[in-house]
CSV table of C-alpha atoms and ligand atoms in Angstrom, one decimal:
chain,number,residue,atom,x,y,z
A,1,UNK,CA,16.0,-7.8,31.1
A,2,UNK,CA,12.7,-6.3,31.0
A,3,UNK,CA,10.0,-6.5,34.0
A,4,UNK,CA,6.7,-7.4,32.7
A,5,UNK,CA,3.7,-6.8,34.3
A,6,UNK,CA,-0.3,-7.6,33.6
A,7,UNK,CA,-3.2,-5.5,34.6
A,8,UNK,CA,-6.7,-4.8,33.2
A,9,UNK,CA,-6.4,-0.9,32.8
A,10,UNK,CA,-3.1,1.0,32.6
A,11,UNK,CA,-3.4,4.6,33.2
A,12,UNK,CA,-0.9,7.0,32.4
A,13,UNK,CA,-1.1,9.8,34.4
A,14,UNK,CA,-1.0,10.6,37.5
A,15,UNK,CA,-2.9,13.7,38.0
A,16,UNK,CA,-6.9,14.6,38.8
A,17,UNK,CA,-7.9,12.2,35.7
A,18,UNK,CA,-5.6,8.9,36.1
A,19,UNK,CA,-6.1,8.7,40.1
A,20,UNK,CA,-10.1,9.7,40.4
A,21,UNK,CA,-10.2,7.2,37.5
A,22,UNK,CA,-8.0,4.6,39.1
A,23,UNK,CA,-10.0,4.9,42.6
A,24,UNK,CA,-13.4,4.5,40.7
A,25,UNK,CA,-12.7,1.4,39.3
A,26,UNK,CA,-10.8,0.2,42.6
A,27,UNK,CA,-14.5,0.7,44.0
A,28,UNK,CA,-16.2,-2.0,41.1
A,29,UNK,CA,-12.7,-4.2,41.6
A,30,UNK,CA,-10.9,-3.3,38.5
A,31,UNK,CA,-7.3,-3.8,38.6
A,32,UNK,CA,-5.4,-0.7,37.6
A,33,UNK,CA,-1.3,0.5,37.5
A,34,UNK,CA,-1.0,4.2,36.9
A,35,UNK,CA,2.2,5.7,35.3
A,36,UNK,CA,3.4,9.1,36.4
A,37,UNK,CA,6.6,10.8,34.7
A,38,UNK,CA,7.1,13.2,38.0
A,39,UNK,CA,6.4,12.1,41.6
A,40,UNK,CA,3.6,12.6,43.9
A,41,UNK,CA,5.6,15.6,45.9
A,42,UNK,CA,5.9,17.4,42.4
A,43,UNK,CA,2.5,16.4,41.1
A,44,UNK,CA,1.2,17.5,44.5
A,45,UNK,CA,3.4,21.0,44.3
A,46,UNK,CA,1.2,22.1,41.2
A,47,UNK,CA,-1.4,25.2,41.9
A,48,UNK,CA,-4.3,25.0,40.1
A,49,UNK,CA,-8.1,26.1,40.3
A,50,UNK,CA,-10.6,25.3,43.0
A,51,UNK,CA,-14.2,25.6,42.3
A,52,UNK,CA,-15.3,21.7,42.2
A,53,UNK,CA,-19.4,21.9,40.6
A,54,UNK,CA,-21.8,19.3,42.7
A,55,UNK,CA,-21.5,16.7,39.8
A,56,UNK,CA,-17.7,16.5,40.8
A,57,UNK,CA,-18.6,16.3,44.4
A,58,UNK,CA,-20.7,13.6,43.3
A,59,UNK,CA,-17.6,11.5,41.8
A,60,UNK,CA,-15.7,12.4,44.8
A,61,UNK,CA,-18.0,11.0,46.8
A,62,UNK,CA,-18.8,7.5,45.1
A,63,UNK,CA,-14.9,7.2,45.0
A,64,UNK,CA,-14.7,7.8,49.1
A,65,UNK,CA,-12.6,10.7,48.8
A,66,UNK,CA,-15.2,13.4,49.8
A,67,UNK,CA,-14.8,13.8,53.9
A,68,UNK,CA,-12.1,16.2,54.0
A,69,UNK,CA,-13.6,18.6,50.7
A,70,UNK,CA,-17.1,18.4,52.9
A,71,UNK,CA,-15.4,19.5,56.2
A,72,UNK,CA,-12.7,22.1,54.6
A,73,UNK,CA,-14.7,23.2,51.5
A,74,UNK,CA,-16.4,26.6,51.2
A,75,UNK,CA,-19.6,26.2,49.8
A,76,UNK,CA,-20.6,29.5,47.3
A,77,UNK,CA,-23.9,30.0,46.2
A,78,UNK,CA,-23.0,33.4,44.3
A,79,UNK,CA,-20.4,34.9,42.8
A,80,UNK,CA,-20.0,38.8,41.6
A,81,UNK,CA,-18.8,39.7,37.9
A,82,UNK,CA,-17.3,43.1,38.2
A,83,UNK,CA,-17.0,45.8,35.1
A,84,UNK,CA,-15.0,49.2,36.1
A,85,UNK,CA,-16.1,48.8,39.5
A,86,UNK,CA,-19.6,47.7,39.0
A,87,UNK,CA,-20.6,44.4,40.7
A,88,UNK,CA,-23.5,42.0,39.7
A,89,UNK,CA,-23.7,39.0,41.3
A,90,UNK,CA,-24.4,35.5,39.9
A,91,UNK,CA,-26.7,34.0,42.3
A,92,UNK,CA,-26.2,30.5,41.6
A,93,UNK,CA,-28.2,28.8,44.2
A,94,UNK,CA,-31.3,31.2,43.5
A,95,UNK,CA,-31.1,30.9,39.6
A,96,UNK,CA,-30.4,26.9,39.7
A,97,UNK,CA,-31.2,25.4,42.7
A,98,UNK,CA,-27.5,24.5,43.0
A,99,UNK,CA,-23.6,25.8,44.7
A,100,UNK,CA,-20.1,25.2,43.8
A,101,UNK,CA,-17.6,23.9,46.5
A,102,UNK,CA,-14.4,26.0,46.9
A,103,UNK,CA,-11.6,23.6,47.5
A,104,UNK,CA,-8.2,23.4,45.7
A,105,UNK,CA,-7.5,20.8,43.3
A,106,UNK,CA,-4.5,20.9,45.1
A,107,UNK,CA,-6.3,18.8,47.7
A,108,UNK,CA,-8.5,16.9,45.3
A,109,UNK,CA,-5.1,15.5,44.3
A,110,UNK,CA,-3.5,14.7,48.0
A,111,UNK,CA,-7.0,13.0,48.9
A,112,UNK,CA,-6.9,10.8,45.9
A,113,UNK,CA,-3.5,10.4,46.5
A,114,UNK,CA,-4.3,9.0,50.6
A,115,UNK,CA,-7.0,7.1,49.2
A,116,UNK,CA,-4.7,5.1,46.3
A,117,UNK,CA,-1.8,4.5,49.0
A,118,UNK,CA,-4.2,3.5,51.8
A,119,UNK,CA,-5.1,0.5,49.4
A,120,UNK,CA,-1.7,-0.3,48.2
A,121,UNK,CA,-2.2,0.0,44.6
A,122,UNK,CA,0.5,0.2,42.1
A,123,UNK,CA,2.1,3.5,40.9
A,124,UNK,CA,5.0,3.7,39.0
A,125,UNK,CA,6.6,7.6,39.1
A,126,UNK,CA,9.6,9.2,37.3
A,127,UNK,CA,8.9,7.0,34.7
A,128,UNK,CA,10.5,7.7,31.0
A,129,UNK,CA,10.1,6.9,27.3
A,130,UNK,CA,6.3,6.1,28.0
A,131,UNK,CA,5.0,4.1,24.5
A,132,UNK,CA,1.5,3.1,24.1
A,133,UNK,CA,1.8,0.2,22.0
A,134,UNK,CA,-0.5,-2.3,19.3
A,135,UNK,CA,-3.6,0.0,20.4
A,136,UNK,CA,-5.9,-1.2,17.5
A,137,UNK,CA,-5.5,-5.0,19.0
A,138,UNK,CA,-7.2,-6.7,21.5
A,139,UNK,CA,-3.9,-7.0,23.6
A,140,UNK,CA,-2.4,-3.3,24.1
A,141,UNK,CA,0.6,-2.9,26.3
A,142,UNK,CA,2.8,0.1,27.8
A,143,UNK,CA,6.5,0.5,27.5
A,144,UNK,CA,8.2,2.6,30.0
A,145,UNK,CA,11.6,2.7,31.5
A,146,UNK,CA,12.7,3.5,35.3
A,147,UNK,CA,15.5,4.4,36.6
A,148,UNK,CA,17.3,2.6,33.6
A,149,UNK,CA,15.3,-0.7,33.8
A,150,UNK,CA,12.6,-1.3,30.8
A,151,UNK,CA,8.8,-2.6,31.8
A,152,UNK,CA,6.3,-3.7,29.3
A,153,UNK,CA,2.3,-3.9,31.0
A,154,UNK,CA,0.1,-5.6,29.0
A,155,UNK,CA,-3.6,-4.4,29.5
A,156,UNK,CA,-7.0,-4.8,28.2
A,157,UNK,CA,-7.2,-1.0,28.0
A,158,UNK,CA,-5.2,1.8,28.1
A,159,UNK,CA,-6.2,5.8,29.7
A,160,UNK,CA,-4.6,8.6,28.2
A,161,UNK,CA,-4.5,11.0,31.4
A,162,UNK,CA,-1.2,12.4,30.9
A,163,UNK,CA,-2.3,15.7,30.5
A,164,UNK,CA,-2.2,18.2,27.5
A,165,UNK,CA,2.0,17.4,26.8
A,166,UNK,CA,1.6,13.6,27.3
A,167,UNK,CA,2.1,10.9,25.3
A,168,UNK,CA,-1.5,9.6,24.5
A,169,UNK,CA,-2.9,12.0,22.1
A,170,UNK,CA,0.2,11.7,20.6
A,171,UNK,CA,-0.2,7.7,19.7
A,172,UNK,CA,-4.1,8.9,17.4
A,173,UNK,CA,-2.4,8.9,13.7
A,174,UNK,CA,-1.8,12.1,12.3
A,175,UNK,CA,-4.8,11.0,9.8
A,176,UNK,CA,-7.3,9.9,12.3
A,177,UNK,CA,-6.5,13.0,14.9
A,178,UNK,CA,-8.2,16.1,14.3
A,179,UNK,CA,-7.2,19.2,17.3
A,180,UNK,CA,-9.0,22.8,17.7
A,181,UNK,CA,-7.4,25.3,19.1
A,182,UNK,CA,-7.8,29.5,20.3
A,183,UNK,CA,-4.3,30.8,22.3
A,184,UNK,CA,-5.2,33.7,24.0
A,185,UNK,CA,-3.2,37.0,23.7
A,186,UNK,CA,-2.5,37.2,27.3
A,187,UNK,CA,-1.5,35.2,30.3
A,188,UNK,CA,-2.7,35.0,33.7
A,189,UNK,CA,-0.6,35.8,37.1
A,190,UNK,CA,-1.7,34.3,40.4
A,191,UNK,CA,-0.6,34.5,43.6
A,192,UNK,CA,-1.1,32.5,47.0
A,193,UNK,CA,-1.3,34.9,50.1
A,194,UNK,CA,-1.8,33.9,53.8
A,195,UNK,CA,-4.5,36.5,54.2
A,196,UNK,CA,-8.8,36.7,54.3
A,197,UNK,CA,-10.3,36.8,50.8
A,198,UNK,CA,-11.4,40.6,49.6
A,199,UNK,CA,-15.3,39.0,49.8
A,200,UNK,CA,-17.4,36.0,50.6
A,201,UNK,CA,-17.3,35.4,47.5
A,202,UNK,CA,-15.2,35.6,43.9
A,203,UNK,CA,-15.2,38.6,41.9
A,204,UNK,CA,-14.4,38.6,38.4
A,205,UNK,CA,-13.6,41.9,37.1
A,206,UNK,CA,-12.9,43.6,34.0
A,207,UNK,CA,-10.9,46.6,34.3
A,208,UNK,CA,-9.7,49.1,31.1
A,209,UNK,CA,-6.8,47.9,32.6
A,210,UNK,CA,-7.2,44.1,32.4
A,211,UNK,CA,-8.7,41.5,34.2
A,212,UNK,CA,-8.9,40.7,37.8
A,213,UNK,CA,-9.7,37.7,39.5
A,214,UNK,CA,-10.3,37.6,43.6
A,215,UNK,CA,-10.6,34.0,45.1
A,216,UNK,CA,-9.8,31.9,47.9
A,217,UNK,CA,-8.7,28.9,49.4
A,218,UNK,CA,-9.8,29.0,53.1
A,219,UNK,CA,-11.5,31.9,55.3
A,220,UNK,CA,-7.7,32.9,55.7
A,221,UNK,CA,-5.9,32.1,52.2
A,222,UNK,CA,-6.6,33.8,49.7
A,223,UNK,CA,-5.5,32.9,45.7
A,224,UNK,CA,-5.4,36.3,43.1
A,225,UNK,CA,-5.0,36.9,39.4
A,226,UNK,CA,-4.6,39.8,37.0
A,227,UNK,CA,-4.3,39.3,33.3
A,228,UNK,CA,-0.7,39.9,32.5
A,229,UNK,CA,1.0,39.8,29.1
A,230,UNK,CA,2.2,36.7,27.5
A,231,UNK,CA,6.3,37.6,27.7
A,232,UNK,CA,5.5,39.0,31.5
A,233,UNK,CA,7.9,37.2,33.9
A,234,UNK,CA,7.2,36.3,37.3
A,235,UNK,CA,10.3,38.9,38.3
A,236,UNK,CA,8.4,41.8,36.6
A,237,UNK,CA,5.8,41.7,39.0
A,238,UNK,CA,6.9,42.4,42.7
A,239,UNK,CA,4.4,41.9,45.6
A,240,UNK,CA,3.8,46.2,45.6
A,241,UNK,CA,3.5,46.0,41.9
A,242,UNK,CA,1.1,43.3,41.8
A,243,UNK,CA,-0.9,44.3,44.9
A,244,UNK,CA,-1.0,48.2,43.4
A,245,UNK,CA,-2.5,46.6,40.0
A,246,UNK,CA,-4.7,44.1,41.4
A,247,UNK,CA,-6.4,47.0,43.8
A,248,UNK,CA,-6.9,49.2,40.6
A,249,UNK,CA,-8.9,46.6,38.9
A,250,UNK,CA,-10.7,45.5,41.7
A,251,UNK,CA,-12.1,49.4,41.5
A,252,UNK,CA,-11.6,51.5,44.9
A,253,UNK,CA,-15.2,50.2,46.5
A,254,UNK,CA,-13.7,46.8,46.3
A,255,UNK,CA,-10.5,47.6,47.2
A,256,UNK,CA,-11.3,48.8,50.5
A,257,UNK,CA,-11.7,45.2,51.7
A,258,UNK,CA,-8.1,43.6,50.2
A,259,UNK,CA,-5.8,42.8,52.8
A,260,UNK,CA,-2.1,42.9,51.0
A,261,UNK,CA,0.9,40.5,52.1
A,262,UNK,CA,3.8,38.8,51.1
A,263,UNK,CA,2.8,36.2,48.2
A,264,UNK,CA,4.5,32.7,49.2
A,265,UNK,CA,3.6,31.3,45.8
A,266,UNK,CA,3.6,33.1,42.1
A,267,UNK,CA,3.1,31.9,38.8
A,268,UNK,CA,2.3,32.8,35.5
A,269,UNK,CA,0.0,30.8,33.4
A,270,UNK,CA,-1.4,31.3,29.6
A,271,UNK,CA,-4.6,30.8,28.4
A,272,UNK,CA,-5.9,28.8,25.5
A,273,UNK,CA,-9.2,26.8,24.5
A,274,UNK,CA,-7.9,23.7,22.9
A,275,UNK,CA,-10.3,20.0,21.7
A,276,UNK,CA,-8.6,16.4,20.4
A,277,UNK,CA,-11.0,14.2,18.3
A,278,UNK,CA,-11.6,11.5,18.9
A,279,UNK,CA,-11.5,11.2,22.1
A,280,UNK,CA,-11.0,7.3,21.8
A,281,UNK,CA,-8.3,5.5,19.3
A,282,UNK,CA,-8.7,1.1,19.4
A,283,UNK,CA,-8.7,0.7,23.3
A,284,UNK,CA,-6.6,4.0,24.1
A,285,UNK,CA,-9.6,6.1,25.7
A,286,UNK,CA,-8.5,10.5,26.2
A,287,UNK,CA,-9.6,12.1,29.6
A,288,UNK,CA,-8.9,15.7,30.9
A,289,UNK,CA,-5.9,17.8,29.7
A,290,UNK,CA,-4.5,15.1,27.9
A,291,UNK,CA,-8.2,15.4,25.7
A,292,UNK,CA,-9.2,19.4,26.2
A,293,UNK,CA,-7.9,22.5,27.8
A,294,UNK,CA,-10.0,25.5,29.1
A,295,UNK,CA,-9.3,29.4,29.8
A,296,UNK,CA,-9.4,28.8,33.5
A,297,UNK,CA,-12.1,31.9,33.4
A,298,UNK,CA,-14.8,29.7,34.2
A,299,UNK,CA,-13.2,27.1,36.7
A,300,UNK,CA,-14.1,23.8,34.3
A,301,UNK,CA,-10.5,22.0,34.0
A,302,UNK,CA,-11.0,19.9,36.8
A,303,UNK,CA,-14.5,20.0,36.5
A,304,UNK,CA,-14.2,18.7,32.8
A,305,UNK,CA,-12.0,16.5,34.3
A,306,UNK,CA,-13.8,14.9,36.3
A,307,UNK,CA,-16.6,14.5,33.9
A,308,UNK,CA,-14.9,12.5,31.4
A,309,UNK,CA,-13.8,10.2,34.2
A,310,UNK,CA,-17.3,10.0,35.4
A,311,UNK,CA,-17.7,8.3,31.7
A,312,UNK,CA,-14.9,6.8,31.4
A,313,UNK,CA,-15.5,4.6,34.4
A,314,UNK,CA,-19.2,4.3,33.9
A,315,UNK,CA,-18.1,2.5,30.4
A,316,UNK,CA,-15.3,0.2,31.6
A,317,UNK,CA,-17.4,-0.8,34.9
A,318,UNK,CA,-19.7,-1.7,32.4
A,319,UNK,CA,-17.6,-3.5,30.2
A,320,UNK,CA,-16.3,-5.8,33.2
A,321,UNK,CA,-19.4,-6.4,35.2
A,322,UNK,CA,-21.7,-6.8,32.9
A,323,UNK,CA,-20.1,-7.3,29.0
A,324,UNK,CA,-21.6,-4.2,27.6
A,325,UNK,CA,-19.4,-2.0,25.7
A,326,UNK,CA,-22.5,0.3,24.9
A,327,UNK,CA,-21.0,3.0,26.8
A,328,UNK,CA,-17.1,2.1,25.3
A,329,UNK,CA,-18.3,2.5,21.7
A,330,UNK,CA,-20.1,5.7,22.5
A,331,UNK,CA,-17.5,7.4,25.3
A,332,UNK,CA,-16.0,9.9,22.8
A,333,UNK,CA,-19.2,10.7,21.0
A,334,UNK,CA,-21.0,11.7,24.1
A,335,UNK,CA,-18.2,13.1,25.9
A,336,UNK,CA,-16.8,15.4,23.3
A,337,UNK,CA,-20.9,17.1,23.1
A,338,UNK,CA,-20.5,18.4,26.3
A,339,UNK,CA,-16.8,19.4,26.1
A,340,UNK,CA,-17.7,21.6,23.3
A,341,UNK,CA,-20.3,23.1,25.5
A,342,UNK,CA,-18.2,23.8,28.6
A,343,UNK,CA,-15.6,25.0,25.8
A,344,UNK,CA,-17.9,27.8,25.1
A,345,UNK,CA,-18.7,28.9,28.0
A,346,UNK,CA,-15.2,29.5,29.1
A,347,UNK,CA,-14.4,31.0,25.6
A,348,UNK,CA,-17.6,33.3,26.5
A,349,UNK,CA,-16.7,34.3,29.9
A,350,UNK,CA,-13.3,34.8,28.6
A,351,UNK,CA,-13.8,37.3,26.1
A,352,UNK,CA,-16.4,39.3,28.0
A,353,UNK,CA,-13.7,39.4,30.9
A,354,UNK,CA,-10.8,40.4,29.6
A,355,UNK,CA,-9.0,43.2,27.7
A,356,UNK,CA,-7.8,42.4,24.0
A,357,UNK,CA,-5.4,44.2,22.7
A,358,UNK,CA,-7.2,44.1,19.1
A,359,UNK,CA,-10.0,44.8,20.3
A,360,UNK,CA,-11.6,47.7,18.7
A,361,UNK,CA,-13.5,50.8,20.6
A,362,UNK,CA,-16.9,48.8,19.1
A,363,UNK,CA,-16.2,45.6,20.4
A,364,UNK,CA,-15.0,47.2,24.0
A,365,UNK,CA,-18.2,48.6,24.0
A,366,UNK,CA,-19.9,45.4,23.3
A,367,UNK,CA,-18.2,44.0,26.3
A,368,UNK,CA,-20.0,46.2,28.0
A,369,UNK,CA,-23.4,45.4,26.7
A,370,UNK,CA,-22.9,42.1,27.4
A,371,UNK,CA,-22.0,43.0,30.7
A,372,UNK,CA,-25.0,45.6,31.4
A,373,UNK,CA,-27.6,43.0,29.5
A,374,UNK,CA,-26.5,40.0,32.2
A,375,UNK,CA,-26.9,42.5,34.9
A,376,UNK,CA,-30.7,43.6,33.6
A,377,UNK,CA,-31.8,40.1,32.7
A,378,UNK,CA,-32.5,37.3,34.7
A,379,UNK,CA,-32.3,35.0,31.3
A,380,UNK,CA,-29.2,35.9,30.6
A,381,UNK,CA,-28.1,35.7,34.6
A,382,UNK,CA,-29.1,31.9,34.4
A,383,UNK,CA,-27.3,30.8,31.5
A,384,UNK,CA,-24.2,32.3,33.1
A,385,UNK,CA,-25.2,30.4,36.5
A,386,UNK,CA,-26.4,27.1,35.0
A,387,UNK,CA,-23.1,26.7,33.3
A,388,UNK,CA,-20.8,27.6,35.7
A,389,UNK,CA,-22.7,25.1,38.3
A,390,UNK,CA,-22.1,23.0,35.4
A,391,UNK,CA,-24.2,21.4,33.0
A,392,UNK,CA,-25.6,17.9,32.8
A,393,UNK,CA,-23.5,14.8,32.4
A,394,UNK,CA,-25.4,14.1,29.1
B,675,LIG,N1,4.3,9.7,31.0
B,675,LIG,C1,3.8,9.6,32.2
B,675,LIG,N2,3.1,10.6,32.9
B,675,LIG,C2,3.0,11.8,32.2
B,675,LIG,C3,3.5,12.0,30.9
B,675,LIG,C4,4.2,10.9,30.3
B,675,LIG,N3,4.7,11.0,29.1
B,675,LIG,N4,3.2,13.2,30.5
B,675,LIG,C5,2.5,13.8,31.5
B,675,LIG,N5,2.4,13.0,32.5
B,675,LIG,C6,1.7,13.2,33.8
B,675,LIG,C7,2.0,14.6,34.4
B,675,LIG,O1,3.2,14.5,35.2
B,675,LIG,C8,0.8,14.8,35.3
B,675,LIG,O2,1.0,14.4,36.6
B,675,LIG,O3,0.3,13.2,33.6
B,675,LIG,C9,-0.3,14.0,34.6
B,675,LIG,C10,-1.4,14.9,33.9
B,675,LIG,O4,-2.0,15.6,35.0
B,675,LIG,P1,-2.8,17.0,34.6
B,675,LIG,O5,-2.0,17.8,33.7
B,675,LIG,O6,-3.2,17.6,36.0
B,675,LIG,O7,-4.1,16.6,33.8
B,675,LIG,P2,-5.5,15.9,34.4
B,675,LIG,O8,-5.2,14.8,35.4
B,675,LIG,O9,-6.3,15.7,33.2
B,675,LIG,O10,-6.1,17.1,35.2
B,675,LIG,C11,-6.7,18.2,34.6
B,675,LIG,O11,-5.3,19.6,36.0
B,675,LIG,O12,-3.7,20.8,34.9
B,675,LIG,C12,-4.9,20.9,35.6
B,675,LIG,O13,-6.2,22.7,34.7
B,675,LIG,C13,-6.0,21.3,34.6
B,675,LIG,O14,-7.6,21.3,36.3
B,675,LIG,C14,-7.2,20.6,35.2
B,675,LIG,C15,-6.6,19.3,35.7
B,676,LIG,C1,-9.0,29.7,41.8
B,676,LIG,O1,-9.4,29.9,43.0
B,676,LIG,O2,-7.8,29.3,41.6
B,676,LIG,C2,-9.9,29.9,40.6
B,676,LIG,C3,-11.2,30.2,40.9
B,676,LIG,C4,-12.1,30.4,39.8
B,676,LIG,C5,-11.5,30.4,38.5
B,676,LIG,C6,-10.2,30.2,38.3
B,676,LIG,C7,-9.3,30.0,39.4
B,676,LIG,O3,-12.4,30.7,37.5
């Protein structure tokens, strides 16, 4: 026997993407069913980054999920790029007018979470064999099993938001599906420490000996990285070792401020720039990871995110209140032109911040150049700051 089920968008996904997409359209009325392959303690459980810009405030806000980010969040107007020991900082508010919010997407994810459950929508989780199905028609549907029972939804549209190992990108033919992608020779290791950030602020640094990243997560949590290589295990890196390293990067000024402690969370993550085109296939519509994956150097993967859902819901919204699939026919079009922007900044920010091992003495030194030209040159200070508040939906 298989369950059938109707609704008018089925997302798959059950991250950032599918529920900020799924509450937006719960806000114009839109009936929605969101597929998950983990559950919401697992989905939950993942660390990522946590520097929202305003224009994802924004969305958080329209979808009523903004209280707690306004009364927890840590609102930066600056941040400090550091090179051997020398700090410059990025003053974000003074170049553009504008902050970033500091708040985890760890809690993005919980208060989208609250906000889905409050209204007793309909999630389906540890689902399997997730197929997208007859895409190109006006009548697509989702096959899925759980817990050993098949379920068909028929839709009117369908939201790939299953990150970048789902199942969407997957359903674009071969011959219609063009990726781009940059893997990075190294990987980064974070850590989650009970303890007060080294500064108000974040400090990137760039170190002979790698890269160093301090951030935060409250006035009292604290979340580091250091570049590590790729076939680096978690084991390999003790608290002393990794507290040892991360105090030589920072540069002995710096360092003065760290307060050290045991790590209750560790992970190692690798780095790569990666695009899908199109971002649309017959009424399958890409958002997020499942679409685009950034170096987290410059803090845009929930921020890019978020931006694609911004679009995505703008367009469907449209398409159901008002019978214009303007902003349908041109989602991936416009979308993809600013992806390709944010991608470079976070390739940009990238290579100036870290150590490559192929890197030759002439390009080491041209790391540097760029690093002492940003310093001199208001210019060059405000295309750093204008992108990292992030750029304009289109
Ligand atoms: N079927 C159902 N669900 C799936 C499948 C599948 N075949 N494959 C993946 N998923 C689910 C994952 O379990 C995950 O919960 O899709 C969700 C994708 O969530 P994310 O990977 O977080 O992607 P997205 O929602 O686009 O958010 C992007 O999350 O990973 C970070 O750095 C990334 O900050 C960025 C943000
Ligand atoms: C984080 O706090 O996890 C973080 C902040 C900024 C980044 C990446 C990660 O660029």
């Amino acid at each position: 026997m298989t369950h059938t089920h109707k609704t008018q968008v089925c997302i798959i996904g059950s991250g950032p993407s599918g529920l900020l997409l799924a509450q937006l359209l719960a806000q114009a009325r839109i009936d929605t069913i969101i597929l998950d392959r983990r559950d919401r303690v697992y989905i939950e459980g993942r660390i990522r980054a946590g520097v929202l810009e305003q224009g994802s405030v924004k969305a958080l806000e329209e979808a009523g999920v903004a209280d707690r980010l306004h009364a927890e969040g840590l609102v930066h107007d600056g941040f400090d790029l550091a090179f051997d020991g020398n700090r410059h900082r990025i003053d974000l508010s003074g170049l553009t007018g504008t902050s970033v919010i500091v708040y985890g997407q760890t809690e993005v994810t919980k208060d989208l979470f609250d906000a889905r459950v409050a209204q007793e929508q309909v999630f389906f989780f540890n689902v399997e064999d997730v197929v997208p199905t007859d895409l190109k028609s006006d009548t697509p549907s989702v096959r899925f099993r759980q817990n050993g029972e098949e379920h068909v939804i028929s839709c009117d549209y369908v939201a790939g938001c299953d990150g970048f190992r789902g199942v969407s990108r997957a359903a674009i033919p071969s011959d219609v599906l063009k990726t781009f992608e940059r893997v990075y020779p190294f990987g980064w290791l974070g850590v989650l420490v009970e303890k007060p950030p080294v500064a108000d602020e974040l400090i990137y640094a760039n170190n002979s000996r790698g890269f160093a990243l301090a951030s935060m997560r409250s006035e009292t949590r604290s979340r580091h990285y250091i570049q590590c290589d790729l076939d680096d295990d978690v084991s390999d890196w003790p608290d002393d070792r990794f507290w040892e390293e991360f105090a030589t990067r920072l540069g002995p000024d710096t360092a003065a401020h760290l307060q050290t402690g045991p790590s209750f969370e560790k992970s190692i993550a690798p780095l790569r720039s990666f695009v899908a085109e199109p971002m649309r296939y017959g009424n399958l519509f890409l958002a997020g990871d499942a679409a685009h994956i950034v170096p987290p150097t410059g803090a845009k993967g929930l921020n890019l995110a978020v931006a694609d859902i911004r679009m995505l819901s703008r367009a469907l919204i449209a398409h159901y209140t008002s019978g214009n699939d303007d902003y349908l026919d041109t989602y991936s079009e416009t979308v993809l032109k600013r992806v390709w922007k944010v991608e470079r900044f976070s390739w940009q920010l990238s290579t100036l911040m870290h150590q490559f091992p192929e890197n030759s003495p002439f390009e080491k030194r041209m790391q540097r150049a760029e690093f002492d030209y940003i310093a001199s040159s208001e210019a060059a200070s405000k295309a750093i700051a204008e992108n990292y508040v992030g750029l304009p939906l289109e």
